[in-house]
Coordinates of C-alpha atoms and ligand atoms in Angstrom, one line a residue:
M1155 CA 1.9 -7.9 -19.2
K1156 CA 5.5 -7.6 -18.2
E1157 CA 6.1 -7.0 -14.5
M1158 CA 6.8 -3.2 -14.5
A1159 CA 5.9 -2.2 -10.9
F1160 CA 9.5 -1.8 -9.7
A1161 CA 11.2 -1.5 -13.1
S1162 CA 13.6 1.4 -13.6
I1163 CA 12.6 4.2 -16.0
Q1164 CA 15.3 2.9 -18.5
E1165 CA 13.7 -0.6 -18.3
I1166 CA 10.3 0.7 -19.1
K1167 CA 11.7 2.8 -21.9
N1168 CA 13.3 -0.4 -23.3
L1169 CA 9.9 -2.1 -23.2
L1170 CA 8.3 0.8 -25.0
N1171 CA 11.1 1.1 -27.6
T1172 CA 11.0 -2.6 -28.4
K1173 CA 7.2 -2.4 -28.6
Q1174 CA 6.7 -5.0 -25.9
V1175 CA 4.2 -2.6 -24.3
S1176 CA 2.5 0.5 -25.6
S1177 CA 2.4 3.8 -23.7
T1178 CA -1.3 3.5 -23.1
E1179 CA -0.7 0.0 -21.6
V1180 CA 1.9 1.5 -19.3
V1181 CA -0.5 4.2 -18.2
S1182 CA -3.3 1.8 -17.4
Y1183 CA -0.9 -0.6 -15.7
F1184 CA 0.1 2.1 -13.2
I1185 CA -3.4 3.5 -12.8
D1186 CA -4.5 0.0 -11.8
R1187 CA -1.7 -0.2 -9.3
L1188 CA -2.6 3.1 -7.8
K1189 CA -6.2 2.0 -7.4
K1190 CA -5.4 -1.4 -6.2
H1191 CA -3.2 0.0 -3.4
D1192 CA -5.4 3.0 -2.6
D1193 CA -5.5 2.2 1.1
L1194 CA -1.9 3.2 1.3
G1195 CA -3.3 6.8 1.0
A1196 CA -0.6 7.9 -1.4
S1197 CA -2.9 9.7 -3.8
L1198 CA -5.7 12.2 -3.4
E1199 CA -6.9 11.7 -6.9
V1200 CA -6.1 9.3 -9.7
F1201 CA -7.1 10.6 -13.1
D1202 CA -9.3 8.7 -15.6
A1203 CA -6.9 7.1 -18.2
R1204 CA -8.8 8.7 -21.1
S1205 CA -8.3 12.2 -19.7
I1206 CA -4.6 12.0 -19.5
T1207 CA -2.8 14.1 -22.1
R1208 CA 0.8 14.6 -23.0
H1209 CA 2.2 17.6 -24.7
N1210 CA 4.7 15.4 -26.5
T1211 CA 3.2 12.4 -28.2
T1212 CA 6.2 11.6 -30.3
S1213 CA 8.5 9.2 -28.7
T1214 CA 11.4 11.6 -28.6
G1215 CA 10.8 13.0 -25.2
I1216 CA 13.2 11.8 -22.5
L1217 CA 10.3 10.6 -20.3
F1218 CA 8.1 9.5 -23.1
G1219 CA 5.4 7.2 -21.7
I1220 CA 6.8 7.1 -18.2
P1221 CA 4.0 8.0 -15.8
G1222 CA 4.3 9.9 -12.5
L1223 CA 2.4 11.8 -9.8
L1224 CA 2.6 15.4 -8.8
K1225 CA 2.4 16.5 -5.1
D1226 CA -0.9 18.3 -4.6
N1227 CA 0.8 21.7 -4.3
I1228 CA 2.0 21.7 -7.9
A1229 CA -0.4 23.2 -10.4
Q1230 CA -1.7 21.2 -13.4
Q1231 CA -4.2 23.0 -15.5
G1232 CA -7.8 21.8 -15.1
R1233 CA -7.0 19.5 -12.2
Q1234 CA -7.7 20.0 -8.5
L1235 CA -5.0 21.7 -6.4
T1236 CA -5.8 21.4 -2.8
C1237 CA -2.5 21.2 -0.9
A1238 CA -4.4 18.6 1.1
S1239 CA -6.3 21.5 2.8
R1240 CA -10.1 22.0 3.3
S1241 CA -9.4 25.6 2.4
L1242 CA -8.7 24.7 -1.2
E1243 CA -11.2 21.8 -1.5
G1244 CA -12.7 21.8 -5.0
Y1245 CA -10.2 24.4 -6.3
T1246 CA -8.9 23.8 -9.8
A1247 CA -5.6 25.0 -11.2
T1248 CA -6.0 27.5 -14.0
Y1249 CA -2.5 27.0 -15.5
D1250 CA 0.3 24.5 -15.6
A1251 CA 3.3 24.9 -13.3
T1252 CA 6.5 25.1 -15.3
V1253 CA 7.6 21.7 -14.1
T1254 CA 4.3 20.2 -15.1
E1255 CA 4.6 21.7 -18.6
R1256 CA 8.2 20.6 -19.0
L1257 CA 7.5 17.0 -17.8
Q1258 CA 4.6 16.8 -20.2
Q1259 CA 6.8 18.2 -23.0
A1260 CA 9.3 15.4 -22.2
G1261 CA 6.4 13.0 -22.8
A1262 CA 5.5 12.0 -19.3
P1263 CA 1.9 11.2 -18.6
I1264 CA 0.8 12.5 -15.2
L1265 CA -1.6 10.1 -13.4
G1266 CA -2.9 12.1 -10.4
R1267 CA -2.4 14.1 -7.3
A1268 CA -0.2 12.9 -4.5
N1269 CA -1.2 13.3 -0.9
M1270 CA 0.8 15.5 1.4
D1271 CA 0.9 17.3 4.7
E1272 CA -1.5 20.3 4.6
F1273 CA 0.3 23.1 2.8
A1274 CA 3.5 21.0 3.1
M1275 CA 3.6 21.7 6.8
G1276 CA 4.6 18.5 8.6
S1277 CA 7.0 15.6 8.7
S1278 CA 4.7 12.6 8.8
N1279 CA 1.9 13.3 6.3
E1280 CA -0.5 13.2 9.3
T1281 CA -1.7 16.8 8.8
S1282 CA -3.4 16.1 5.4
A1283 CA -7.0 17.2 5.9
F1284 CA -8.2 14.3 3.8
R1285 CA -6.3 11.1 4.8
K1286 CA -3.1 9.8 6.2
V1287 CA -0.5 8.1 4.2
K1288 CA 1.1 4.8 5.4
N1289 CA 4.6 3.6 5.0
P1290 CA 4.7 0.7 2.5
W1291 CA 7.4 -1.0 4.6
D1292 CA 5.2 -1.1 7.7
T1293 CA 1.7 0.3 7.4
S1294 CA 1.6 1.1 11.1
R1295 CA 4.3 3.7 10.5
V1296 CA 4.4 7.1 8.8
P1297 CA 6.0 7.5 5.4
G1298 CA 7.5 10.8 6.5
G1299 CA 6.4 14.2 5.2
S1300 CA 5.5 16.5 3.9
S1301 CA 5.8 14.7 0.5
G1302 CA 4.6 11.5 2.0
G1303 CA 2.2 10.5 -0.8
S1304 CA 4.7 11.2 -3.6
V1305 CA 7.3 9.1 -1.8
A1306 CA 5.1 6.2 -0.6
A1307 CA 3.8 5.8 -4.2
V1308 CA 7.3 5.4 -5.6
A1309 CA 8.4 3.1 -2.8
A1310 CA 5.4 0.8 -3.3
G1311 CA 5.9 0.7 -7.1
L1312 CA 2.7 2.5 -7.9
V1313 CA 4.6 5.0 -10.2
P1314 CA 8.2 5.1 -11.4
W1315 CA 8.6 8.8 -10.4
S1316 CA 6.9 11.6 -8.6
L1317 CA 7.5 15.2 -7.6
G1318 CA 7.7 16.4 -4.0
S1319 CA 8.6 19.8 -2.6
E1320 CA 11.1 20.8 0.0
T1321 CA 11.1 23.6 2.4
G1322 CA 13.0 21.9 5.3
G1323 CA 13.4 18.3 4.3
S1324 CA 10.1 17.2 2.9
V1325 CA 11.5 15.2 0.0
R1326 CA 14.6 13.8 1.8
L1327 CA 13.0 12.8 5.1
P1328 CA 10.2 10.6 3.5
A1329 CA 12.7 9.3 0.9
S1330 CA 14.8 8.0 3.7
F1331 CA 11.9 6.6 5.7
C1332 CA 10.7 4.7 2.6
G1333 CA 14.0 3.7 1.0
V1334 CA 13.9 5.7 -2.2
V1335 CA 16.0 8.5 -3.8
G1336 CA 15.0 12.2 -3.3
L1337 CA 16.7 15.4 -4.3
K1338 CA 16.5 18.9 -2.8
P1339 CA 17.9 20.9 -5.6
T1340 CA 20.0 24.2 -5.4
Y1341 CA 17.7 27.1 -4.6
G1342 CA 16.6 28.5 -7.9
L1343 CA 17.5 25.5 -10.1
V1344 CA 13.9 24.3 -10.5
S1345 CA 11.2 26.8 -11.3
R1346 CA 8.5 27.3 -8.6
Y1347 CA 6.1 28.9 -11.0
G1348 CA 2.9 27.0 -10.2
L1349 CA 4.1 25.7 -6.8
V1350 CA 1.9 26.9 -4.0
A1351 CA 4.3 28.9 -1.8
Y1352 CA 5.0 27.9 1.8
A1353 CA 8.2 29.7 2.7
S1354 CA 9.4 31.3 -0.5
S1355 CA 13.1 31.8 0.4
L1356 CA 13.4 28.0 1.0
D1357 CA 10.9 26.2 -1.3
Q1358 CA 12.2 23.9 -4.1
I1359 CA 10.5 21.2 -6.1
G1360 CA 12.4 17.9 -6.1
P1361 CA 12.2 14.5 -7.9
V1362 CA 11.5 11.2 -6.1
T1363 CA 12.5 7.9 -7.8
R1364 CA 13.8 4.4 -6.8
T1365 CA 17.3 4.8 -8.4
V1366 CA 19.8 7.6 -8.8
A1367 CA 19.8 7.4 -12.6
D1368 CA 16.0 7.8 -12.7
N1369 CA 16.2 10.8 -10.4
A1370 CA 18.8 12.4 -12.6
L1371 CA 16.6 11.9 -15.7
V1372 CA 13.6 13.5 -14.1
L1373 CA 15.6 16.5 -13.0
S1374 CA 17.0 16.8 -16.5
A1375 CA 13.4 17.1 -17.8
M1376 CA 12.5 20.0 -15.5
A1377 CA 15.4 22.0 -14.2
G1378 CA 16.8 25.2 -15.7
H1379 CA 16.0 28.8 -16.1
D1380 CA 12.4 30.0 -16.2
L1381 CA 11.3 33.5 -17.0
H1382 CA 8.1 33.0 -15.0
D1383 CA 10.0 32.6 -11.7
S1384 CA 12.1 35.6 -10.6
S1385 CA 14.1 33.5 -8.2
S1386 CA 15.0 31.1 -11.0
L1387 CA 18.8 30.9 -11.7
N1388 CA 20.0 31.8 -15.1
V1389 CA 21.5 28.4 -15.8
P1390 CA 21.2 26.3 -19.0
R1391 CA 19.4 23.0 -19.1
V1392 CA 21.8 20.1 -18.3
D1393 CA 21.8 16.4 -18.8
Y1394 CA 22.2 15.2 -15.2
T1395 CA 22.7 11.6 -16.3
A1396 CA 25.9 12.5 -18.2
L1397 CA 28.4 11.5 -15.5
L1398 CA 26.7 8.2 -14.4
T1399 CA 29.7 6.0 -15.2
G1400 CA 29.8 4.1 -12.0
K1401 CA 33.1 5.8 -11.1
I1402 CA 33.7 8.6 -8.7
P1403 CA 36.0 11.5 -9.7
A1404 CA 39.7 10.8 -9.0
G1405 CA 40.8 12.3 -5.7
L1406 CA 37.3 12.7 -4.3
R1407 CA 37.3 14.1 -0.8
I1408 CA 34.3 13.2 1.3
G1409 CA 33.6 15.1 4.5
I1410 CA 32.0 13.0 7.2
V1411 CA 29.8 15.3 9.3
S1412 CA 31.0 13.9 12.6
N1413 CA 28.7 15.9 14.9
A1414 CA 25.8 14.5 12.9
I1415 CA 26.8 10.8 12.6
H1416 CA 27.7 10.7 16.3
A1417 CA 25.1 13.1 17.5
K1418 CA 23.3 12.4 20.8
G1419 CA 20.2 10.3 20.2
M1420 CA 21.4 8.7 17.0
D1421 CA 20.0 5.2 16.5
P1422 CA 23.2 2.9 16.5
E1423 CA 21.8 1.0 13.5
I1424 CA 21.8 4.2 11.5
S1425 CA 25.3 5.2 12.6
N1426 CA 26.5 1.7 11.6
A1427 CA 24.8 1.9 8.2
L1428 CA 26.6 5.3 7.6
E1429 CA 29.9 3.9 8.7
Q1430 CA 29.5 1.1 6.1
A1431 CA 28.5 3.6 3.4
I1432 CA 31.7 5.5 4.2
N1433 CA 33.7 2.3 3.7
V1434 CA 32.1 1.8 0.3
F1435 CA 33.3 5.2 -0.7
R1436 CA 36.8 4.4 0.6
K1437 CA 36.7 1.3 -1.6
L1438 CA 35.7 3.4 -4.5
G1439 CA 38.8 5.5 -4.0
A1440 CA 37.6 8.5 -2.0
T1441 CA 39.5 10.0 0.9
V1442 CA 37.5 10.6 4.0
H1443 CA 37.8 13.6 6.3
D1444 CA 36.2 14.6 9.5
I1445 CA 34.1 17.8 9.3
S1446 CA 32.3 19.4 12.1
L1447 CA 29.3 21.7 11.5
P1448 CA 28.4 23.0 14.9
A1449 CA 25.9 25.5 13.5
L1450 CA 23.7 22.6 12.5
E1451 CA 22.5 22.7 16.0
Y1452 CA 20.7 26.0 15.3
G1453 CA 19.2 24.7 12.1
A1454 CA 15.8 23.6 13.4
A1455 CA 15.3 26.7 15.5
T1456 CA 16.3 29.0 12.7
Y1457 CA 14.1 27.1 10.3
F1458 CA 11.2 27.2 12.7
I1459 CA 11.2 31.0 12.7
I1460 CA 11.9 31.7 9.1
S1461 CA 9.5 29.1 7.8
R1462 CA 6.6 30.3 10.0
A1463 CA 7.3 34.0 9.2
E1464 CA 7.1 33.4 5.5
A1465 CA 4.2 31.0 5.8
A1466 CA 2.1 33.6 7.6
S1467 CA 2.7 36.1 4.7
N1468 CA 2.1 33.5 2.0
L1469 CA -1.0 32.1 3.4
A1470 CA -2.6 35.5 3.9
R1471 CA -4.0 35.1 0.3
F1472 CA -6.4 32.3 1.4
D1473 CA -9.0 34.8 2.6
G1474 CA -12.2 33.4 1.3
V1475 CA -12.3 36.0 -1.5
R1476 CA -9.9 34.7 -4.1
Y1477 CA -9.5 31.0 -3.7
G1478 CA -11.5 28.0 -2.4
L1479 CA -13.6 27.9 0.7
R1480 CA -15.7 30.8 1.8
D1481 CA -18.0 31.2 4.8
K1482 CA -21.2 32.5 3.2
T1483 CA -23.1 33.0 6.4
A1484 CA -20.8 35.6 8.0
Q1485 CA -22.3 39.0 8.5
T1486 CA -19.2 41.2 8.2
L1487 CA -16.1 41.0 6.1
A1488 CA -13.9 40.6 9.2
D1489 CA -16.1 37.7 10.3
M1490 CA -15.9 36.1 6.9
Y1491 CA -12.1 36.2 6.9
R1492 CA -12.0 34.9 10.4
S1493 CA -14.4 32.0 10.0
T1494 CA -13.2 31.0 6.5
R1495 CA -9.6 30.8 7.7
H1496 CA -10.6 29.0 10.9
D1497 CA -12.7 26.4 9.1
G1498 CA -10.4 26.1 6.1
F1499 CA -7.0 25.6 7.8
G1500 CA -6.1 22.7 10.1
A1501 CA -4.6 23.1 13.5
E1502 CA -1.0 22.8 12.4
V1503 CA -1.4 25.5 9.7
R1504 CA -3.2 27.8 12.1
A1505 CA -0.5 27.4 14.7
R1506 CA 2.2 28.3 12.2
I1507 CA 0.4 31.4 11.0
L1508 CA 0.0 32.6 14.6
V1509 CA 3.7 31.9 15.3
G1510 CA 4.7 33.5 12.0
N1511 CA 2.8 36.7 12.7
Y1512 CA 4.2 36.8 16.2
V1513 CA 7.8 36.6 15.2
L1514 CA 7.3 39.3 12.6
S1515 CA 5.4 41.7 14.8
A1516 CA 6.7 45.0 16.0
G1517 CA 8.9 44.6 19.0
Y1518 CA 9.5 40.9 18.4
A1519 CA 10.9 40.9 14.8
R1520 CA 14.3 42.0 15.9
N1521 CA 14.6 39.2 18.5
Y1522 CA 13.2 36.4 16.5
Y1523 CA 13.3 37.0 12.7
A1524 CA 16.4 39.1 12.6
N1525 CA 18.3 36.7 14.8
A1526 CA 17.2 33.8 12.8
Q1527 CA 18.6 35.5 9.7
K1528 CA 21.9 35.9 11.4
A1529 CA 22.0 32.2 12.3
Q1530 CA 21.0 31.4 8.7
R1531 CA 24.1 33.3 7.5
L1532 CA 26.3 31.4 10.0
I1533 CA 25.0 28.0 8.7
L1534 CA 25.7 29.1 5.1
K1535 CA 29.2 30.2 6.1
E1536 CA 29.9 26.8 7.8
F1537 CA 28.9 24.9 4.7
N1538 CA 31.0 27.2 2.5
D1539 CA 34.0 26.7 4.7
A1540 CA 33.5 23.0 4.7
F1541 CA 33.5 23.0 0.8
K1542 CA 36.9 24.6 0.9
Q1543 CA 38.2 21.4 2.5
V1544 CA 36.1 18.6 0.9
D1545 CA 34.1 18.1 -2.2
V1546 CA 31.0 16.6 -0.7
L1547 CA 29.5 16.0 2.7
L1548 CA 28.0 12.7 3.9
M1549 CA 25.5 12.7 6.8
P1550 CA 22.4 11.1 8.1
T1551 CA 19.0 12.3 6.9
H1552 CA 17.5 11.3 10.2
S1553 CA 18.5 9.9 13.6
M1554 CA 15.9 7.1 13.5
P1555 CA 13.8 5.1 11.1
A1556 CA 10.1 5.8 10.3
F1557 CA 8.1 6.2 13.5
K1558 CA 4.6 4.9 14.3
L1559 CA 1.5 6.8 13.1
G1560 CA 0.4 9.0 16.0
A1561 CA 3.7 8.7 17.8
F1562 CA 4.1 12.5 18.2
D1563 CA 0.5 13.5 18.5
L1564 CA 1.2 14.9 21.9
D1565 CA 4.8 16.0 21.3
K1566 CA 4.9 18.8 18.8
L1567 CA 8.5 19.6 19.6
Q1568 CA 9.6 16.1 18.6
M1569 CA 7.8 16.6 15.3
D1570 CA 9.5 19.9 14.7
L1571 CA 12.9 18.3 15.4
Q1572 CA 12.4 15.8 12.5
D1573 CA 14.0 18.4 10.2
Y1574 CA 17.1 18.6 12.4
F1575 CA 19.5 17.1 9.8
T1576 CA 17.7 18.4 6.7
C1577 CA 16.7 22.0 7.1
G1578 CA 20.2 23.4 7.1
M1579 CA 20.6 22.8 3.4
N1580 CA 17.3 24.6 2.7
L1581 CA 18.6 27.5 4.8
A1582 CA 21.9 27.5 2.9
G1583 CA 20.2 27.0 -0.6
I1584 CA 22.6 24.1 -1.4
P1585 CA 21.6 20.8 -3.0
A1586 CA 21.3 17.5 -1.0
L1587 CA 20.5 14.1 -2.3
A1588 CA 18.9 11.5 0.0
L1589 CA 19.4 7.8 -0.9
P1590 CA 19.0 4.5 0.8
C1591 CA 22.0 3.1 2.7
G1592 CA 20.7 0.2 4.8
M1593 CA 17.9 -1.6 6.5
T1594 CA 17.2 -2.0 10.2
Q1595 CA 16.9 -5.4 11.7
T1596 CA 13.1 -4.8 11.8
N1597 CA 13.2 -4.3 8.0
L1598 CA 12.8 -0.5 7.8
P1599 CA 14.9 1.6 5.3
I1600 CA 17.8 3.8 6.4
G1601 CA 18.8 6.8 4.4
M1602 CA 21.7 9.1 4.2
Q1603 CA 22.3 12.4 2.3
L1604 CA 25.1 13.6 0.1
V1605 CA 25.4 17.4 0.3
G1606 CA 27.3 19.5 -2.2
P1607 CA 28.0 23.2 -3.0
R1608 CA 25.6 25.2 -5.1
L1609 CA 24.8 23.6 -8.5
S1610 CA 26.7 20.4 -7.9
E1611 CA 23.7 18.2 -8.7
Q1612 CA 25.5 16.4 -11.6
F1613 CA 28.4 15.6 -9.4
L1614 CA 26.1 14.4 -6.5
Y1615 CA 24.4 12.1 -8.9
Q1616 CA 27.7 10.8 -10.2
I1617 CA 29.0 9.7 -6.8
A1618 CA 25.6 8.5 -5.5
H1619 CA 25.2 6.3 -8.6
A1620 CA 28.7 4.9 -8.1
Y1621 CA 27.7 4.1 -4.5
E1622 CA 24.4 2.6 -5.6
Q1623 CA 26.1 0.2 -8.0
E1624 CA 28.1 -1.2 -5.1
T1625 CA 25.2 -1.8 -2.8
P1626 CA 21.9 -3.7 -2.7
W1627 CA 19.6 -1.2 -1.0
H1628 CA 17.9 0.2 -4.1
T1629 CA 16.8 -3.3 -5.1
M1630 CA 14.9 -4.0 -1.9
R1631 CA 11.1 -4.1 -2.1
P1632 CA 8.4 -3.7 0.6
A1633 CA 6.3 -6.9 0.9
G1634 CA 2.8 -7.0 -0.3
F1635 CA 3.2 -4.7 -3.3
Ligands
LIG208 N1 8.8 19.2 8.3 C1 9.1 20.6 7.9 C2 7.9 21.4 8.2 O1 7.0 20.9 8.7 C3 9.5 20.6 6.4 C4 8.4 20.7 5.5 C5 8.8 20.9 4.1 O2 10.0 20.7 3.7 N2 7.8 21.3 3.3 O3 7.9 22.6 7.9

């Protein structure tokens, strides 16, 4: 069998088209890899090869025969949907998410369920109720979260693509920690029908791949208007690979977010990697401009309040009556609610529900929730003003590389600050693409993000692809896989 573990989607398509492999061989090849590297913790379930179906069995689909994984908060009919929570253990999805349906229509076989932080709440994948995920580059470190399983699987060559979800950075942070490409799309570009809600005004599903072109292809298969999701934008389906020429648009103006790149506490190896990335863009013909986004400083605090408030409302539905776990020994209805929710949710989820109800409660909502909404508008305004001066912003995804498992067990604030550079874009609803831009001396990936105005995905892919062609980072592989 040809070595396919780290092949690009286009390379696997070529093998399929020239009949060097069959689509069933590709499926079993990646199932074997997922099983062989099960101790990475990336998946919660790998399906039996014979049970895998595709809606499109003609080879016309743009992802025909290209297997992937879905994060365990995205519904696939007849498959478990647990959000890595005891509260949904044994729960089976009754319908397909729109993204699931569209990917299958594009011919993609879906191989299993990717591990995640419980209900997508976390930055390290350590809050999964079932098992932790390890970073393929150094298994004593976290892959980042909350889409840690989706990302680790792609980084270790266990699947060519996966889907994660973003509320405050859950695709981009792990993508940077593991050296892969991850997109947070414009709010409303990708349907959330069938995505278990965390904070509905922020949530988006995003693709994870090893190259920019692969990412653009997966987005092309799933983005675009969906009548099932009332927050879905009325935009046509687009081919996001159309501008991948290796060139950047003439006269491109890149804004360097100076207060991020030179922020206090930035690891100098990361600042250096970003400086070098800026030089690559200069060589490609871009002009470089300093931009300051002072409101970024309020991002994490604002996100903290808005995400908890919405989570408290969204998770009220897991009451022991409608879904999953139920305490059958309770004597009264109130006791049943209380003990089911206590036993079903992990400590992180319970803490967030408590905070969310607090910031929304009478007497406090004005101080917390209403102020957070004001700060959110300020952040959006700053981004909009920046895009009057430049076409795209370049900034770090994170101030440091992947940290050790357990590093922040006793420091919740540090864990919450992991979203410092990422959650602003969720609050503003704009797209951001994370891609690898370096390696530390200890061989850990470094990531950066390119941020654009609403619906600029095609353009972000164009310039990211041009950058990628000039640099070696996407070709690097973790040892042992
Ligand atoms: N780390 C953030 C949180 O814990 C982001 C999670 C996400 O984007 N789903 O809420």
